[in-house]
mmCIF file of C-alpha atoms in Angstrom:
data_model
loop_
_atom_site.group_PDB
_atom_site.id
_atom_site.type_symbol
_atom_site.label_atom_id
_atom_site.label_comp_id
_atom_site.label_asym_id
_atom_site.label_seq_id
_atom_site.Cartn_x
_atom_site.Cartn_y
_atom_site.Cartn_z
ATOM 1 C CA UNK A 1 0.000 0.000 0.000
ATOM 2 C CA UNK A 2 1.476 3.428 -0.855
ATOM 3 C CA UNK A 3 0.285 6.770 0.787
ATOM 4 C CA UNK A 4 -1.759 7.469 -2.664
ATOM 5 C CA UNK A 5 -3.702 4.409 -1.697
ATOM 6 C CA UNK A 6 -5.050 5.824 1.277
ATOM 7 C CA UNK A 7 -7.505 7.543 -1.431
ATOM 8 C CA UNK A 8 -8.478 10.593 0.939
ATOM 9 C CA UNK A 9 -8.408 11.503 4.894
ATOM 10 C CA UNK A 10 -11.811 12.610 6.354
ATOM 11 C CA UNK A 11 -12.033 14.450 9.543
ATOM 12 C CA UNK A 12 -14.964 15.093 11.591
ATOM 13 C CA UNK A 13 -16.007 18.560 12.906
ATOM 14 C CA UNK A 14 -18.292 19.816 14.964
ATOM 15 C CA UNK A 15 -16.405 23.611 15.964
ATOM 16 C CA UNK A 16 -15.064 22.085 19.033
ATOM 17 C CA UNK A 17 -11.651 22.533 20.177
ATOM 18 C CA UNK A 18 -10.992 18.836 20.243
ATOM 19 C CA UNK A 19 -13.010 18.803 16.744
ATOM 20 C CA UNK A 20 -10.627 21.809 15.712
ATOM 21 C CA UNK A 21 -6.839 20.205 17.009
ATOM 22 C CA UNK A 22 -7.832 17.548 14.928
ATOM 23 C CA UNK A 23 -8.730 19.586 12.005
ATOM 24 C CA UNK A 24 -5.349 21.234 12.082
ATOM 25 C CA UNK A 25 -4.102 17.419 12.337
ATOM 26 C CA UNK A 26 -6.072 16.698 9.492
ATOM 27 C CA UNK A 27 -4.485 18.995 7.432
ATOM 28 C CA UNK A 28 -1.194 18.435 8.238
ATOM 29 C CA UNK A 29 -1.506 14.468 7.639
ATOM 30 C CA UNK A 30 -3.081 15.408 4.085
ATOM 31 C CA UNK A 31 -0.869 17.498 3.219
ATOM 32 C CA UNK A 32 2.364 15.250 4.074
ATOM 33 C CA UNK A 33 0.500 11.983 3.091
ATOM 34 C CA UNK A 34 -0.070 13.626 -0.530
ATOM 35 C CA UNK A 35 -3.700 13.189 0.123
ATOM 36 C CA UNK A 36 -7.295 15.100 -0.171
ATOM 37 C CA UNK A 37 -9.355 16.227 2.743
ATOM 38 C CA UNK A 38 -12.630 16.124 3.650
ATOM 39 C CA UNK A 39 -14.121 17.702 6.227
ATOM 40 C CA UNK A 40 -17.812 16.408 7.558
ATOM 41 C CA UNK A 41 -20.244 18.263 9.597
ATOM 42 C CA UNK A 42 -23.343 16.859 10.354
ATOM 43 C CA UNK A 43 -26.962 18.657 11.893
ATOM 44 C CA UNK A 44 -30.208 17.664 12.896
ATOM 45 C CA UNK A 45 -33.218 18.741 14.415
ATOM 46 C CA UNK A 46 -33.801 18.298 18.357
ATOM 47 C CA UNK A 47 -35.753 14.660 18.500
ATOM 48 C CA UNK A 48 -37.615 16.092 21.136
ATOM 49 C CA UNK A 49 -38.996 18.771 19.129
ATOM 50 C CA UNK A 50 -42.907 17.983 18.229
ATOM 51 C CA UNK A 51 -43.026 20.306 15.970
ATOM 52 C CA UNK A 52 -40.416 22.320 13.830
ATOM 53 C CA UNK A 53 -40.128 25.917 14.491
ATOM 54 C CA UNK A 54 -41.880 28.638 12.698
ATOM 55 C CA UNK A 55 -40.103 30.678 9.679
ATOM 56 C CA UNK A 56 -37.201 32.989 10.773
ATOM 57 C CA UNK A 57 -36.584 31.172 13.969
ATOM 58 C CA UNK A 58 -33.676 29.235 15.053
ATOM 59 C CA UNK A 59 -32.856 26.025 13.015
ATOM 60 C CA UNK A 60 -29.685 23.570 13.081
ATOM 61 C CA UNK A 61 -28.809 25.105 10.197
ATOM 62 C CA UNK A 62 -28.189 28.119 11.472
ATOM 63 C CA UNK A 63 -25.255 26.245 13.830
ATOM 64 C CA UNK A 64 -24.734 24.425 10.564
ATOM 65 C CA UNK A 65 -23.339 27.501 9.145
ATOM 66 C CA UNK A 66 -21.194 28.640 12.016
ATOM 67 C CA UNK A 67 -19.521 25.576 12.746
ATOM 68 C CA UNK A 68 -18.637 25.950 8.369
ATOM 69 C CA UNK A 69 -17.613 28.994 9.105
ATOM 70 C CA UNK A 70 -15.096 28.068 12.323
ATOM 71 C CA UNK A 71 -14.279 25.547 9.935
ATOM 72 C CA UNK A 72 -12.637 27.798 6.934
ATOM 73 C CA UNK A 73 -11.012 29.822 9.573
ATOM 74 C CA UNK A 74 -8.928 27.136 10.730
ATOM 75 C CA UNK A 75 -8.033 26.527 7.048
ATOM 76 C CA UNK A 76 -6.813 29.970 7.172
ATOM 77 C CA UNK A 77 -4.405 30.387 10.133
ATOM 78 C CA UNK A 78 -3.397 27.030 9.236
ATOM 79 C CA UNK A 79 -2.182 28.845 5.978
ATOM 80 C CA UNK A 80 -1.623 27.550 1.740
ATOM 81 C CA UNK A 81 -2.599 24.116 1.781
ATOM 82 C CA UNK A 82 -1.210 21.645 -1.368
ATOM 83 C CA UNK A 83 -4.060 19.161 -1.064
ATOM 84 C CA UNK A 84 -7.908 19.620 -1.873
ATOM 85 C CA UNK A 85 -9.882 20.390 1.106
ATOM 86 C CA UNK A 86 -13.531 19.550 0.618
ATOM 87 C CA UNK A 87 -16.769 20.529 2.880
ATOM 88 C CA UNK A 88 -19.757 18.485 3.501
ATOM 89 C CA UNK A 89 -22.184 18.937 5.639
ATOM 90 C CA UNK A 90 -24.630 16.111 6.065
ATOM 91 C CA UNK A 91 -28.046 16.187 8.126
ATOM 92 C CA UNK A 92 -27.946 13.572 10.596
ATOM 93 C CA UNK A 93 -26.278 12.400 13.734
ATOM 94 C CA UNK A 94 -22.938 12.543 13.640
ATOM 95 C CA UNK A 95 -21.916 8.815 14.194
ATOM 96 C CA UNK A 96 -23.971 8.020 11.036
ATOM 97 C CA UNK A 97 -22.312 10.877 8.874
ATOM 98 C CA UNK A 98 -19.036 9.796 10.248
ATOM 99 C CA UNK A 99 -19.500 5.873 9.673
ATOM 100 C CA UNK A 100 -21.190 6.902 6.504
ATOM 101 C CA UNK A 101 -18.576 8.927 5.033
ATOM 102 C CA UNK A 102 -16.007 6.066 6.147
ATOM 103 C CA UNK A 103 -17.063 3.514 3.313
ATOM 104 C CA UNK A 104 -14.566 4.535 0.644
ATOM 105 C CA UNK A 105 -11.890 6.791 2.879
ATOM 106 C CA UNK A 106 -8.655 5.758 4.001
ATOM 107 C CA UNK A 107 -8.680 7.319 7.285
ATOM 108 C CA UNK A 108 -11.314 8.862 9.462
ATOM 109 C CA UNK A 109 -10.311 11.303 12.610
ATOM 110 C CA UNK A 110 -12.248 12.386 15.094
ATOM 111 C CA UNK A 111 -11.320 14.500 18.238
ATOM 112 C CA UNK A 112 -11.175 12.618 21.906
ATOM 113 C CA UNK A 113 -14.644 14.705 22.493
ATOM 114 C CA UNK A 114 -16.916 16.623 20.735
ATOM 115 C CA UNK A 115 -19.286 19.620 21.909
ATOM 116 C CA UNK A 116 -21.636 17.073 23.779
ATOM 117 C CA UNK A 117 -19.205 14.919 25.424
ATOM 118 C CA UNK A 118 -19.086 15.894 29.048
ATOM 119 C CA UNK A 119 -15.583 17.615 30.330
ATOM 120 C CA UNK A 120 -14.797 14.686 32.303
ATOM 121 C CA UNK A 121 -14.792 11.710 29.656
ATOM 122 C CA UNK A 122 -11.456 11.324 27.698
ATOM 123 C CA UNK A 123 -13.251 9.636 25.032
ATOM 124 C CA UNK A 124 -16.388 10.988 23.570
ATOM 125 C CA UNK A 125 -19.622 8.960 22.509
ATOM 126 C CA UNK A 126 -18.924 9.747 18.863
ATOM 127 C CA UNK A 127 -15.461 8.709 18.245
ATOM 128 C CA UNK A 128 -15.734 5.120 20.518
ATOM 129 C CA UNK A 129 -18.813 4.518 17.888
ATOM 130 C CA UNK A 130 -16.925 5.549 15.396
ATOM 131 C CA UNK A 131 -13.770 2.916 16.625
ATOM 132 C CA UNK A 132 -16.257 0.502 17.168
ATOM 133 C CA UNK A 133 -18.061 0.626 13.227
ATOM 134 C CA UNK A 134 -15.799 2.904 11.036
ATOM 135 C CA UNK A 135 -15.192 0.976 7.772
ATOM 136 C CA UNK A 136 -11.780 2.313 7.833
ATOM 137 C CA UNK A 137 -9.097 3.000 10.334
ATOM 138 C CA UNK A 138 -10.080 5.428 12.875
ATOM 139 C CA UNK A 139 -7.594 8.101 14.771
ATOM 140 C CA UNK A 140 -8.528 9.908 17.668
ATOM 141 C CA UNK A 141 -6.633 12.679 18.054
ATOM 142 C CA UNK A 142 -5.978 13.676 21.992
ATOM 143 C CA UNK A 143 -4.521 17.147 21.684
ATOM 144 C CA UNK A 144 -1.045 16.117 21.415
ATOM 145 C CA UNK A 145 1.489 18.161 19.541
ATOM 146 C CA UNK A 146 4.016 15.249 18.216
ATOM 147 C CA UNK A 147 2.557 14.222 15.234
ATOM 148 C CA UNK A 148 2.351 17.649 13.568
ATOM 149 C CA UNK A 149 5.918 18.608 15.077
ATOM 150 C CA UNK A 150 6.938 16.000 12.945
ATOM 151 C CA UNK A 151 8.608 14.170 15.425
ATOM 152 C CA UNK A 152 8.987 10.502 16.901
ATOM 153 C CA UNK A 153 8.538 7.360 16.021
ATOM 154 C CA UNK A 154 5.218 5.391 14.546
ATOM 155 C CA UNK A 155 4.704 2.978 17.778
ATOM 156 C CA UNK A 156 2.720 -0.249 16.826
ATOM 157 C CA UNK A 157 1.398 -3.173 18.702
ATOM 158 C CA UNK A 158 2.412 -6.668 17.843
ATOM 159 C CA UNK A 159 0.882 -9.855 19.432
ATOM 160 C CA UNK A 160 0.767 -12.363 16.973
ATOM 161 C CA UNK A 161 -3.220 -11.539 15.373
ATOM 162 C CA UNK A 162 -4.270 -10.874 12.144
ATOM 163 C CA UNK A 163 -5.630 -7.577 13.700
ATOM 164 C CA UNK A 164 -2.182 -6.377 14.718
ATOM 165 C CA UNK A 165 -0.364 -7.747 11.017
ATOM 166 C CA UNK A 166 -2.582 -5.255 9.062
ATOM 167 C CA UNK A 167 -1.924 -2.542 11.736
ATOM 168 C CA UNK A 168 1.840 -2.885 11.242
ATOM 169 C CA UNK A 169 1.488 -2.691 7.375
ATOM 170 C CA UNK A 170 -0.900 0.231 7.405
ATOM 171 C CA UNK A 171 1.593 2.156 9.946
ATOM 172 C CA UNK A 172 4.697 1.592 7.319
ATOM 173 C CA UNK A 173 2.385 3.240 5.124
ATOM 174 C CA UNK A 174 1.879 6.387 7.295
ATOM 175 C CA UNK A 175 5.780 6.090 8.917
ATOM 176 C CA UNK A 176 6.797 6.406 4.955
ATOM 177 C CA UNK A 177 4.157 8.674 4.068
ATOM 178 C CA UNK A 178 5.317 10.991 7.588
ATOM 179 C CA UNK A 179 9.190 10.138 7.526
ATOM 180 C CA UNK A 180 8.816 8.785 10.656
ATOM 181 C CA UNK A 181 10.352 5.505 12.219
ATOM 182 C CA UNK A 182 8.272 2.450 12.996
ATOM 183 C CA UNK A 183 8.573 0.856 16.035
ATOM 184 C CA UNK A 184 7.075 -2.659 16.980
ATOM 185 C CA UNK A 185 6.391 -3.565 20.505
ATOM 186 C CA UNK A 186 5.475 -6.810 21.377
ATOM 187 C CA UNK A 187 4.986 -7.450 25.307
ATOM 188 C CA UNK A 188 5.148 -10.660 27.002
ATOM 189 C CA UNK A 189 4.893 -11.844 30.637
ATOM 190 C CA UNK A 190 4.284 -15.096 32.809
ATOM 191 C CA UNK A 191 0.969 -16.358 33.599
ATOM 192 C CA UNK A 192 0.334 -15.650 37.437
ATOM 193 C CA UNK A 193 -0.960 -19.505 37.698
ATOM 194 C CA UNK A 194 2.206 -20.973 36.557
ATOM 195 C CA UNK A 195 5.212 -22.332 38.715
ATOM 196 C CA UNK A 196 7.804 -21.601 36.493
ATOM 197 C CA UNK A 197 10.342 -24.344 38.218
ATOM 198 C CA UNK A 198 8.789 -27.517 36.553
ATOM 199 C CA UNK A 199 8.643 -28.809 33.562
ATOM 200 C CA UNK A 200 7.930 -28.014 30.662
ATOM 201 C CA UNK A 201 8.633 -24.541 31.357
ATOM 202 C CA UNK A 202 12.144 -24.694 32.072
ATOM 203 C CA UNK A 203 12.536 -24.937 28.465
ATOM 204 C CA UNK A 204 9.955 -22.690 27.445
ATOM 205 C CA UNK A 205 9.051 -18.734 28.171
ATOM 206 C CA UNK A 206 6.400 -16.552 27.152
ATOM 207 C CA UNK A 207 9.390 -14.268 26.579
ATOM 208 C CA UNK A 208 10.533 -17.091 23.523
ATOM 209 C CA UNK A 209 7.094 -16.929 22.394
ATOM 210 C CA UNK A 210 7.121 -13.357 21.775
ATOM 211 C CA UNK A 211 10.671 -12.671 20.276
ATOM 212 C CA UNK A 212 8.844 -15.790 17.754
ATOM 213 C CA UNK A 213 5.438 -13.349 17.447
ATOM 214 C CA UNK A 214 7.654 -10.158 16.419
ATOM 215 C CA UNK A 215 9.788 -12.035 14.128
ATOM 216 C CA UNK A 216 6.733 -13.754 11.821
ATOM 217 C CA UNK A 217 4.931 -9.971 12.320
ATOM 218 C CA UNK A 218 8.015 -8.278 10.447
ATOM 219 C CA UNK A 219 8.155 -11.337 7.883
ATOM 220 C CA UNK A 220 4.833 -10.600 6.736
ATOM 221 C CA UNK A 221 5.288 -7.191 6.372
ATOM 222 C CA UNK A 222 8.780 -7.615 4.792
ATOM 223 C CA UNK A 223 7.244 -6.514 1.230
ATOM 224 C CA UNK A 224 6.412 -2.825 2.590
ATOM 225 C CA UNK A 225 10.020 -2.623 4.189
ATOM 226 C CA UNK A 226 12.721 -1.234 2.495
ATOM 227 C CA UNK A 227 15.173 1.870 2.362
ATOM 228 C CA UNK A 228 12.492 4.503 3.026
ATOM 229 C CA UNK A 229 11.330 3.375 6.121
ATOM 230 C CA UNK A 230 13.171 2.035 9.381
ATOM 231 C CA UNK A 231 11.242 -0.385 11.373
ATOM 232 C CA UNK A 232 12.933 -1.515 14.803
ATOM 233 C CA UNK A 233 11.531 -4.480 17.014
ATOM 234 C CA UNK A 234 11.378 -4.387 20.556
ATOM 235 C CA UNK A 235 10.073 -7.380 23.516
ATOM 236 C CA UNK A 236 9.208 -5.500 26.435
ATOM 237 C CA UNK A 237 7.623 -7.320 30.000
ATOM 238 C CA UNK A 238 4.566 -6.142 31.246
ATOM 239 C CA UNK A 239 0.964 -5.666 30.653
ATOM 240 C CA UNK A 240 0.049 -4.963 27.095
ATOM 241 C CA UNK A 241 -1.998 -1.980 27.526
ATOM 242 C CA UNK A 242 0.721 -0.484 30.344
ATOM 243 C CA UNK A 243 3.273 -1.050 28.377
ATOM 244 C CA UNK A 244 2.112 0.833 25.212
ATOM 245 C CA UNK A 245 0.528 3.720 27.055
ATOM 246 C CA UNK A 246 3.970 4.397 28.454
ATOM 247 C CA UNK A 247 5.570 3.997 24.715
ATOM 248 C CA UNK A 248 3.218 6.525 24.050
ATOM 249 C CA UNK A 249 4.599 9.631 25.679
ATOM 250 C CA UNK A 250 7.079 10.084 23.267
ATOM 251 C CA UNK A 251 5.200 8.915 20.177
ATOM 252 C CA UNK A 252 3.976 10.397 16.836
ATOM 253 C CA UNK A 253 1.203 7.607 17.024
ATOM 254 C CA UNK A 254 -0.055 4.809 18.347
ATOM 255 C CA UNK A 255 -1.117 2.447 16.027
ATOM 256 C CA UNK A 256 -3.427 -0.685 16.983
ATOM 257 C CA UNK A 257 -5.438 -3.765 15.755
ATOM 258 C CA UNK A 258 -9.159 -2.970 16.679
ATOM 259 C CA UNK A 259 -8.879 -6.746 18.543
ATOM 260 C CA UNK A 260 -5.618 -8.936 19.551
ATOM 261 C CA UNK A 261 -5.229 -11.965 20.644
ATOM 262 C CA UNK A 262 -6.915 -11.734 24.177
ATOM 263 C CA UNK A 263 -9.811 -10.292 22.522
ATOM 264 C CA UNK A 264 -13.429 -12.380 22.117
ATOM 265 C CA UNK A 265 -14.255 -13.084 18.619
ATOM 266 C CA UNK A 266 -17.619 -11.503 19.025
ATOM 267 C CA UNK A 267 -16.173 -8.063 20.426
ATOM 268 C CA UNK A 268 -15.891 -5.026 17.068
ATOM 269 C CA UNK A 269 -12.878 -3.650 19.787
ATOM 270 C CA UNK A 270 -10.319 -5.418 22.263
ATOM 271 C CA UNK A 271 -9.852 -3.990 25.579
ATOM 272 C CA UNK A 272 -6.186 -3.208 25.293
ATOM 273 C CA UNK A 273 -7.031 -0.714 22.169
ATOM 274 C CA UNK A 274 -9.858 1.190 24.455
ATOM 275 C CA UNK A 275 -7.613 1.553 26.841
ATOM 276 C CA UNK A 276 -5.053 2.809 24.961
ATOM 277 C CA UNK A 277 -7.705 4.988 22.791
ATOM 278 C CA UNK A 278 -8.781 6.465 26.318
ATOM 279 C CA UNK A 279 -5.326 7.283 28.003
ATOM 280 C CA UNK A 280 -2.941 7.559 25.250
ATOM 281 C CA UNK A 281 -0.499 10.351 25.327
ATOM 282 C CA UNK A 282 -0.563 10.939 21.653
ATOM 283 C CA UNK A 283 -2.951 10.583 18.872
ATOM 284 C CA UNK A 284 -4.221 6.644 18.183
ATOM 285 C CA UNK A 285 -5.010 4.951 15.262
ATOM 286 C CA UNK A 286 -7.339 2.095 15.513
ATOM 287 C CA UNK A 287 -6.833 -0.041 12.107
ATOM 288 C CA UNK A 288 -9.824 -2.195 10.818
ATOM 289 C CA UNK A 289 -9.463 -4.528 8.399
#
């Protein structure tokens, strides 16, 4: 997959200041990934409404326009920009329009929280729907300033799943794309149940199981590999979702399978990737297949 691939980036945006740190994201990822933009704004009328108001009163439209208007004046401190930018907005809740608009993009961000997520959550009712059913991969941006500054490395989650294999091709792509550095972490530790004096697991470790599980990961990604890109591999002890929030301080982004290994079969996202989408220290990308 090259960065054209990615076909275009759409963002979410609601006037916000979560909704408008991701804009500016936005914008900077397009224009670095060689890609379009489209920015998505959805309205509808109050469902508790009975009846719609009378002519020249308020409408969601009205809000429609303003939130527009924030819109193309964050395109303009954020200065020339060498990709299209494209407005839409869509009448509707904004999960559908989002979800929606997700069928044929390559990347969908959303902000941590939009207008009517209450100051306390980290992660808005919006983008975990938009995790959870996006047809594409998903990043919630939290606010960070890496990833624009350019700097850091592309972090990435290994355990061994399918989920995680496509997430560490699709962050190549970005890394690339970005001229950042991919780094794979795969974590490993002993079950609490086990007494690790008898046999057989004096001749085995999970620690051997995971230095196996990074190996085969960068195998099948050995295609997208080459001169442009540098990918190290790291085994690290410790809880999965500990050990990647703390890899995330110094990140560009997170990148993630929506479920690993751990995860049920029935469940759209694994709990190591909500945790991470809720407390990461930079921006997250949550790839679906």
């Amino acid at each position: 997959m090259t960065t054209t691939d990615l076909g275009r980036i759409v963002v979410g945006f609601d006037g916000s200041e979560p909704a408008t740190a991701a804009l500016d994201r936005t914008l900077t990822l397009g224009e670095r990934l060689g890609v379009p933009v489209e920015v998505v704004t959805s309205w509808r009328w109050p469902i508790t409404w009975s009846t719609l108001p009378v002519a020249n009163s308020w409408s969601p439209l009205h809000d429609a326009e303003e939130i527009r208007q924030h819109a193309a004046e964050v395109l303009e401190r954020h200065g020339p920009v060498t990709v299209d930018v494209t407005t839409r907005t869509v009448e509707g809740g904004a999960t559908e329009a989002l979800v929606d608009a997700s069928q044929d993009a390559g990347l969908l961000v959303v902000g941590s929280r939009g207008r009517g997520g209450f100051r306390g959550l980290l992660l808005g009712s919006v983008s975990a729907a938009c995790i959870q059913h996006a047809s594409c991969p998903v990043l919630v941006d939290r606010g960070a300033a890496t990833a624009s500054a350019g700097r850091g490395t592309v972090v990435v989650g290994v355990d061994g799943s399918p989920e995680s294999g496509h997430a560490l091709r699709f962050a190549v792509t970005l890394a690339r794309g970005l001229g950042l550095r991919v780094r794979t972490i795969t974590t490993w530790q002993w079950p609490e149940a086990l007494n690790r004096e008898e046999p057989p697991f004096d001749h085995w470790s999970p620690e051997q199981d995971a230095l196996s599980t990074a190996s085969s990961a960068l195998d099948a990604a050995e295609d997208l590999i080459d001169d442009d890109v540098e990918v190290t591999s790291e085994l690290v002890e410790g809880r999965p979702a500990g050990v990647l929030l703390d890899a995330s301080r110094d990140a560009a982004l997170l990148v993630l399978g929506n479920r690993g290994l751990g995860g049920f079969r029935g469940l759209l996202v694994g709990s190591v990737t909500q945790e991470c989408a809720q407390h990461a220290s930079c921006p997250v990308v949550v790839h679906r297949p």
